[in-house]
Amino acid sequence: MTQIPRAAVLGNPISHSLSPKLHNHWLDRYGIQGEYTALQVTEDALAETLHHMPEQGFVGANVTIPHKVAVMRLADQITDRATLIGAANTLIFKNDGKILADNTDGYGFMANLRQGAPEWDPKAGPAAIFGAGGAARAIIVALADAGVPEILLANRTRPKAEALKAEFGARIQVIDWVQANLMLSEARTVINTTSLGMKGAQEFRVPLDLLRPDAVVTDIVYNPLHTPFLLAAKAAGCTTVDGLGMLLHQGVPGFERWFGKRPEVDELTRRAVLS
Ligand code: NAP
């Protein structure tokens, strides 16, 4: 009897994850015999869990907080983009028993912007990024790769932004958090990568009055979908793209590798995940 291919998202906590809804929607939609579940795994149990997954029919996994960095030490092979970012969110259990670690967050971010704002040109001018956490790392790598001429970066804890500049180079200019609004007068791409504005978190309070109407603005917070940051940008005449699509698109490469079908991200996908 051949086992159906299985995949899972590993994290702690994990009950909030939308990944099972996303992947099960795609499995149903394409009539694929497969399974995708959520596994709550503590840091102590991560290595052991990964070791036993292939023999249980797992062909891969997504990893989320707090395991994105730790899995890099447990993988046998690491893609260039995961190496650059220093973290992985997608694992492939290969037939030869090796674990390949990849990071698709930057891909998801770019695919979402390109789908939500087809006219967006990364080379049009500087990008302004609020925040210098894990997601910002992936986004900086993706934007630099897309040819953004300059990245203006502001973070509450300035040394974290300075560390990203030291790592990713001269194209980054660090701006003090208290002056973060000044980035907006030049920026053609504006991104909130902080958790500000997320349900249960503090509000995003940086003034946005200097936003240019020709800027494309995105917030990677997707709960709520229409964050006050995005609503203010829309009111200023900017093109806005919500953060849900980043989550959906980052799942595409993993699903394709595990289940053999490149899935669509469209209105049907969004509705399935939000239902
Ligand atoms: P992280 O590594 O913990 O970084 C959090 C960032 O938010 C840091 O820059 C932090 O600044 C900033 N921040 C937190 N509280 C703040 C406050 N009160 N004032 C100013 N800045 C504050 O988290 P992450 O993994 O990068 O994720 C960030 C957000 O993006 C989360 O809401 C997450 O859910 C979301 N996200 C969405 C997607 C998607 O697919 N759409 C993917 C990844 C993440 P300090 O350095 O000063 O602490």
Coordinates of C-alpha atoms and ligand atoms in Angstrom, one line a residue:
M1 CA 0.0 0.0 0.0
T2 CA 1.4 3.4 -0.9
Q3 CA 1.1 6.0 1.7
I4 CA -0.5 9.3 0.8
P5 CA 2.0 12.3 0.9
R6 CA 1.8 14.2 4.2
A7 CA 3.1 17.6 5.1
A8 CA 2.6 19.8 8.3
V9 CA 3.4 23.1 9.8
L10 CA 5.6 22.9 12.9
G11 CA 5.5 25.6 15.5
N12 CA 4.8 26.5 19.1
P13 CA 2.2 27.7 19.6
I14 CA 0.5 26.6 16.3
S15 CA -3.2 26.7 16.7
H16 CA -3.4 30.1 15.1
S17 CA -1.7 29.0 11.9
L18 CA -3.6 29.5 8.7
S19 CA -1.4 27.1 6.8
P20 CA -3.6 24.0 7.3
K21 CA -6.6 25.9 5.8
L22 CA -4.4 27.0 2.8
H23 CA -2.9 23.7 1.9
N24 CA -6.1 21.7 2.5
H25 CA -7.9 24.1 0.2
W26 CA -5.4 23.4 -2.5
L27 CA -5.5 19.6 -1.9
D28 CA -9.3 19.7 -2.3
R29 CA -9.3 22.0 -5.2
Y30 CA -6.9 19.9 -7.3
G31 CA -8.2 16.6 -6.1
I32 CA -4.9 15.6 -4.7
Q33 CA -4.7 12.7 -2.2
G34 CA -2.6 14.2 0.5
E35 CA -2.7 15.5 4.1
Y36 CA -1.6 18.7 5.7
T37 CA -1.8 19.2 9.5
A38 CA -0.5 21.4 12.3
L39 CA 2.0 20.0 14.8
Q40 CA 2.8 21.7 18.0
V41 CA 6.5 21.0 18.6
T42 CA 8.7 22.4 21.4
E43 CA 12.2 23.5 20.8
D44 CA 13.5 20.4 22.6
A45 CA 11.5 18.0 20.5
L46 CA 12.3 19.6 17.1
A47 CA 15.3 17.5 16.0
E48 CA 13.6 14.2 17.1
T49 CA 10.3 15.1 15.3
L50 CA 12.1 16.0 12.1
H51 CA 14.1 12.8 12.2
H52 CA 11.0 10.6 12.4
M53 CA 8.7 12.5 10.0
P54 CA 9.9 10.9 6.7
E55 CA 9.2 7.3 8.0
Q56 CA 5.7 8.5 8.8
G57 CA 5.0 9.5 5.2
F58 CA 5.9 13.2 5.5
V59 CA 7.4 14.7 2.3
G60 CA 8.0 18.1 3.9
A61 CA 7.0 20.7 6.3
N62 CA 6.6 24.4 7.0
V63 CA 8.2 25.8 10.1
T64 CA 7.2 28.8 12.0
I65 CA 8.0 30.6 15.2
P66 CA 10.1 29.7 17.1
H67 CA 11.9 27.2 14.8
K68 CA 12.8 29.2 11.7
V69 CA 16.4 29.7 12.7
A70 CA 16.9 26.3 14.6
V71 CA 16.0 24.2 11.5
M72 CA 19.0 25.7 9.7
R73 CA 21.3 23.6 12.0
L74 CA 19.2 20.5 11.4
A75 CA 19.0 20.6 7.6
D76 CA 21.5 18.8 5.4
Q77 CA 21.2 21.2 2.5
I78 CA 20.2 24.9 2.5
T79 CA 19.1 27.0 -0.5
D80 CA 21.0 30.2 -1.2
R81 CA 18.1 32.4 -0.3
A82 CA 17.6 30.7 3.1
T83 CA 21.4 31.0 3.7
L84 CA 21.2 34.7 3.0
I85 CA 18.2 35.3 5.2
G86 CA 19.5 33.1 8.0
A87 CA 16.2 31.3 8.5
A88 CA 14.0 28.7 6.8
N89 CA 10.2 28.3 6.6
T90 CA 10.0 25.3 4.2
L91 CA 11.5 21.9 4.4
I92 CA 11.7 19.2 1.8
F93 CA 12.4 15.6 2.9
K94 CA 14.2 14.2 -0.1
N95 CA 14.2 10.5 -1.3
D96 CA 17.8 10.1 -0.3
G97 CA 16.9 11.0 3.4
K98 CA 18.4 14.5 3.3
I99 CA 16.5 17.5 4.5
L100 CA 16.5 20.6 2.3
A101 CA 15.7 23.9 3.9
D102 CA 14.4 26.8 1.9
N103 CA 13.0 30.3 2.7
T104 CA 10.0 31.4 0.7
D105 CA 9.0 34.5 2.7
G106 CA 10.8 36.9 0.3
Y107 CA 9.3 35.1 -2.7
G108 CA 5.8 35.4 -1.1
F109 CA 6.3 39.0 -0.4
M110 CA 7.3 39.8 -4.0
A111 CA 4.6 37.6 -5.6
N112 CA 2.0 39.4 -3.5
L113 CA 3.2 42.8 -4.5
R114 CA 3.4 41.9 -8.1
Q115 CA -0.1 40.4 -8.1
G116 CA -1.7 43.2 -6.0
A117 CA 0.0 46.1 -7.8
P118 CA 0.9 44.9 -11.3
E119 CA 2.2 48.4 -12.2
W120 CA 4.7 48.3 -9.3
D121 CA 8.3 49.0 -10.4
P122 CA 10.9 48.2 -7.7
K123 CA 13.4 50.3 -9.5
A124 CA 11.2 53.4 -9.5
G125 CA 12.8 54.8 -6.3
P126 CA 13.7 54.1 -2.7
A127 CA 11.9 51.6 -0.5
A128 CA 11.0 52.6 3.1
I129 CA 10.8 49.7 5.6
F130 CA 9.5 50.0 9.1
G131 CA 10.9 47.2 11.3
A132 CA 14.1 45.1 11.3
G133 CA 12.9 41.7 12.6
G134 CA 12.9 38.3 10.9
A135 CA 10.4 39.2 8.2
A136 CA 12.3 42.4 7.3
R137 CA 15.4 40.3 6.6
A138 CA 13.6 38.2 4.0
I139 CA 12.0 41.4 2.5
I140 CA 15.4 43.2 2.3
V141 CA 17.0 40.3 0.5
A142 CA 14.0 40.1 -2.0
L143 CA 13.9 43.9 -2.6
A144 CA 17.7 44.1 -3.2
D145 CA 17.4 41.2 -5.6
A146 CA 14.6 43.0 -7.5
G147 CA 16.8 46.0 -8.0
V148 CA 15.4 48.5 -5.5
P149 CA 18.0 51.4 -5.7
E150 CA 18.0 52.3 -2.0
I151 CA 16.4 50.9 1.2
L152 CA 15.5 53.4 4.0
L153 CA 15.2 51.3 7.2
A154 CA 13.8 52.5 10.5
N155 CA 13.5 50.3 13.6
R156 CA 12.5 51.1 17.2
T157 CA 15.7 49.4 18.3
R158 CA 18.2 51.1 16.0
P159 CA 21.1 48.7 16.5
K160 CA 19.0 45.9 14.8
A161 CA 18.6 48.1 11.7
E162 CA 22.4 48.9 11.8
A163 CA 23.1 45.2 12.0
L164 CA 21.1 44.6 8.8
K165 CA 22.9 47.4 7.1
A166 CA 26.3 45.8 8.1
E167 CA 25.1 42.5 6.7
F168 CA 23.3 43.5 3.6
G169 CA 25.3 46.5 2.5
A170 CA 25.5 50.0 1.4
R171 CA 22.2 50.2 -0.4
I172 CA 20.6 50.4 3.1
Q173 CA 20.3 53.8 4.9
V174 CA 19.3 53.6 8.6
I175 CA 16.8 56.3 9.8
D176 CA 16.1 56.9 13.4
W177 CA 12.7 55.6 14.5
V178 CA 11.6 59.1 15.8
Q179 CA 12.3 60.5 12.3
A180 CA 10.9 57.5 10.4
N181 CA 8.1 59.6 8.8
L182 CA 10.8 61.5 6.8
M183 CA 11.6 58.3 4.8
L184 CA 8.2 58.7 3.2
S185 CA 8.8 61.9 1.2
E186 CA 11.1 59.9 -1.2
A187 CA 9.8 56.4 -1.0
R188 CA 8.0 54.7 -3.9
T189 CA 7.6 51.4 -2.0
V190 CA 6.6 51.5 1.7
I191 CA 6.4 48.5 3.9
N192 CA 5.3 47.9 7.5
T193 CA 7.2 44.8 8.7
T194 CA 6.6 45.5 12.4
S195 CA 3.8 43.9 14.4
L196 CA 2.3 47.3 15.0
G197 CA -1.4 47.4 14.0
M198 CA -1.8 43.6 14.5
K199 CA -4.9 42.6 16.5
G200 CA -3.8 42.7 20.2
A201 CA -0.6 44.7 19.5
Q202 CA 0.0 48.5 19.8
E203 CA -1.1 50.9 17.1
F204 CA 1.1 52.1 14.3
R205 CA 1.7 55.7 15.3
V206 CA 4.4 57.1 12.9
P207 CA 2.8 60.0 11.0
L208 CA 2.1 59.1 7.4
D209 CA 1.4 62.6 6.1
L210 CA 4.5 62.6 3.9
L211 CA 3.4 59.6 1.9
R212 CA 3.6 60.2 -1.9
P213 CA 0.4 59.3 -3.8
D214 CA 2.6 57.4 -6.4
A215 CA 3.9 55.1 -3.6
V216 CA 2.9 51.4 -3.5
V217 CA 2.3 50.6 0.2
T218 CA 2.0 47.2 1.8
D219 CA 1.6 45.9 5.4
I220 CA 2.6 42.4 6.2
V221 CA 0.3 42.3 9.1
Y222 CA -2.9 40.6 7.8
N223 CA -5.0 40.4 11.0
P224 CA -6.9 42.7 10.5
L225 CA -6.7 42.7 6.8
H226 CA -7.3 46.4 6.4
T227 CA -4.9 47.8 8.9
P228 CA -5.0 51.5 9.9
F229 CA -1.6 51.8 8.2
L230 CA -3.1 50.6 4.9
L231 CA -6.3 52.7 5.3
A232 CA -4.2 55.8 5.8
A233 CA -2.1 55.0 2.7
K234 CA -5.3 54.5 0.7
A235 CA -6.7 57.8 1.9
A236 CA -3.4 59.4 0.7
G237 CA -4.0 58.1 -2.8
C238 CA -1.4 55.3 -2.7
T239 CA -1.8 51.9 -4.2
T240 CA -2.2 49.4 -1.3
V241 CA -1.6 45.7 -1.0
D242 CA -2.7 43.7 2.1
G243 CA -0.4 41.2 3.8
L244 CA -2.6 38.0 3.4
G245 CA -1.2 37.4 -0.1
M246 CA 2.3 37.1 1.2
L247 CA 1.2 34.3 3.5
L248 CA -0.6 32.6 0.6
H249 CA 2.2 32.9 -2.0
Q250 CA 4.9 31.8 0.5
G251 CA 3.1 28.4 0.5
V252 CA 3.3 27.9 -3.2
P253 CA 6.8 26.5 -3.6
G254 CA 6.4 24.0 -0.8
F255 CA 3.0 22.7 -2.0
E256 CA 4.5 22.3 -5.5
R257 CA 7.5 20.3 -4.3
W258 CA 5.5 18.1 -1.9
F259 CA 2.3 17.5 -4.0
G260 CA 3.5 18.0 -7.6
K261 CA 1.1 20.8 -8.6
R262 CA 1.8 24.5 -8.6
P263 CA -1.2 26.0 -6.9
E264 CA -3.1 29.2 -7.7
V265 CA -3.4 32.2 -5.3
D266 CA -6.6 33.9 -6.2
E267 CA -9.9 35.1 -4.7
L268 CA -11.0 31.5 -4.1
T269 CA -7.8 30.9 -2.1
R270 CA -8.3 34.0 -0.1
R271 CA -11.9 33.2 0.7
A272 CA -11.0 29.6 1.7
V273 CA -8.3 30.8 4.1
L274 CA -10.5 33.6 5.6
S275 CA -13.6 31.4 6.0
Ligands
NAP1 P1 9.9 39.9 14.8 O1 11.2 39.3 14.3 O2 9.6 39.7 16.2 O3 10.1 41.5 14.6 C1 9.1 42.4 15.1 C2 9.3 43.8 14.6 O4 8.3 44.7 15.1 C3 10.7 44.4 15.1 O5 11.1 45.3 14.1 C4 10.2 45.2 16.3 O6 11.1 46.2 16.7 C5 8.9 45.7 15.8 N1 8.0 46.1 17.0 C6 7.4 45.3 17.8 N2 6.7 46.1 18.7 C7 7.0 47.4 18.5 C8 6.6 48.6 19.0 N3 5.8 48.7 20.1 N4 7.0 49.8 18.5 C9 7.8 49.7 17.4 N5 8.2 48.6 16.8 C10 7.8 47.4 17.3 O7 8.7 39.5 14.0 P2 8.6 39.1 12.4 O8 8.6 37.7 12.3 O9 9.5 40.0 11.7 O10 7.0 39.5 12.1 C11 6.6 40.9 12.2 C12 5.1 40.9 11.8 O11 4.9 40.5 10.5 C13 4.2 40.1 12.7 O12 3.0 40.8 12.9 C14 3.9 38.8 11.8 O13 2.7 38.2 12.1 C15 3.9 39.4 10.4 N6 4.3 38.5 9.4 C16 3.5 38.3 8.3 C17 3.9 37.5 7.3 C18 2.9 37.3 6.1 O14 3.1 36.3 5.4 N7 2.1 38.3 5.8 C19 5.1 36.8 7.3 C20 5.9 37.0 8.4 C21 5.5 37.9 9.5 P3 12.2 46.0 17.8 O15 13.4 45.4 17.0 O16 12.5 47.4 18.3 O17 11.7 45.1 18.8

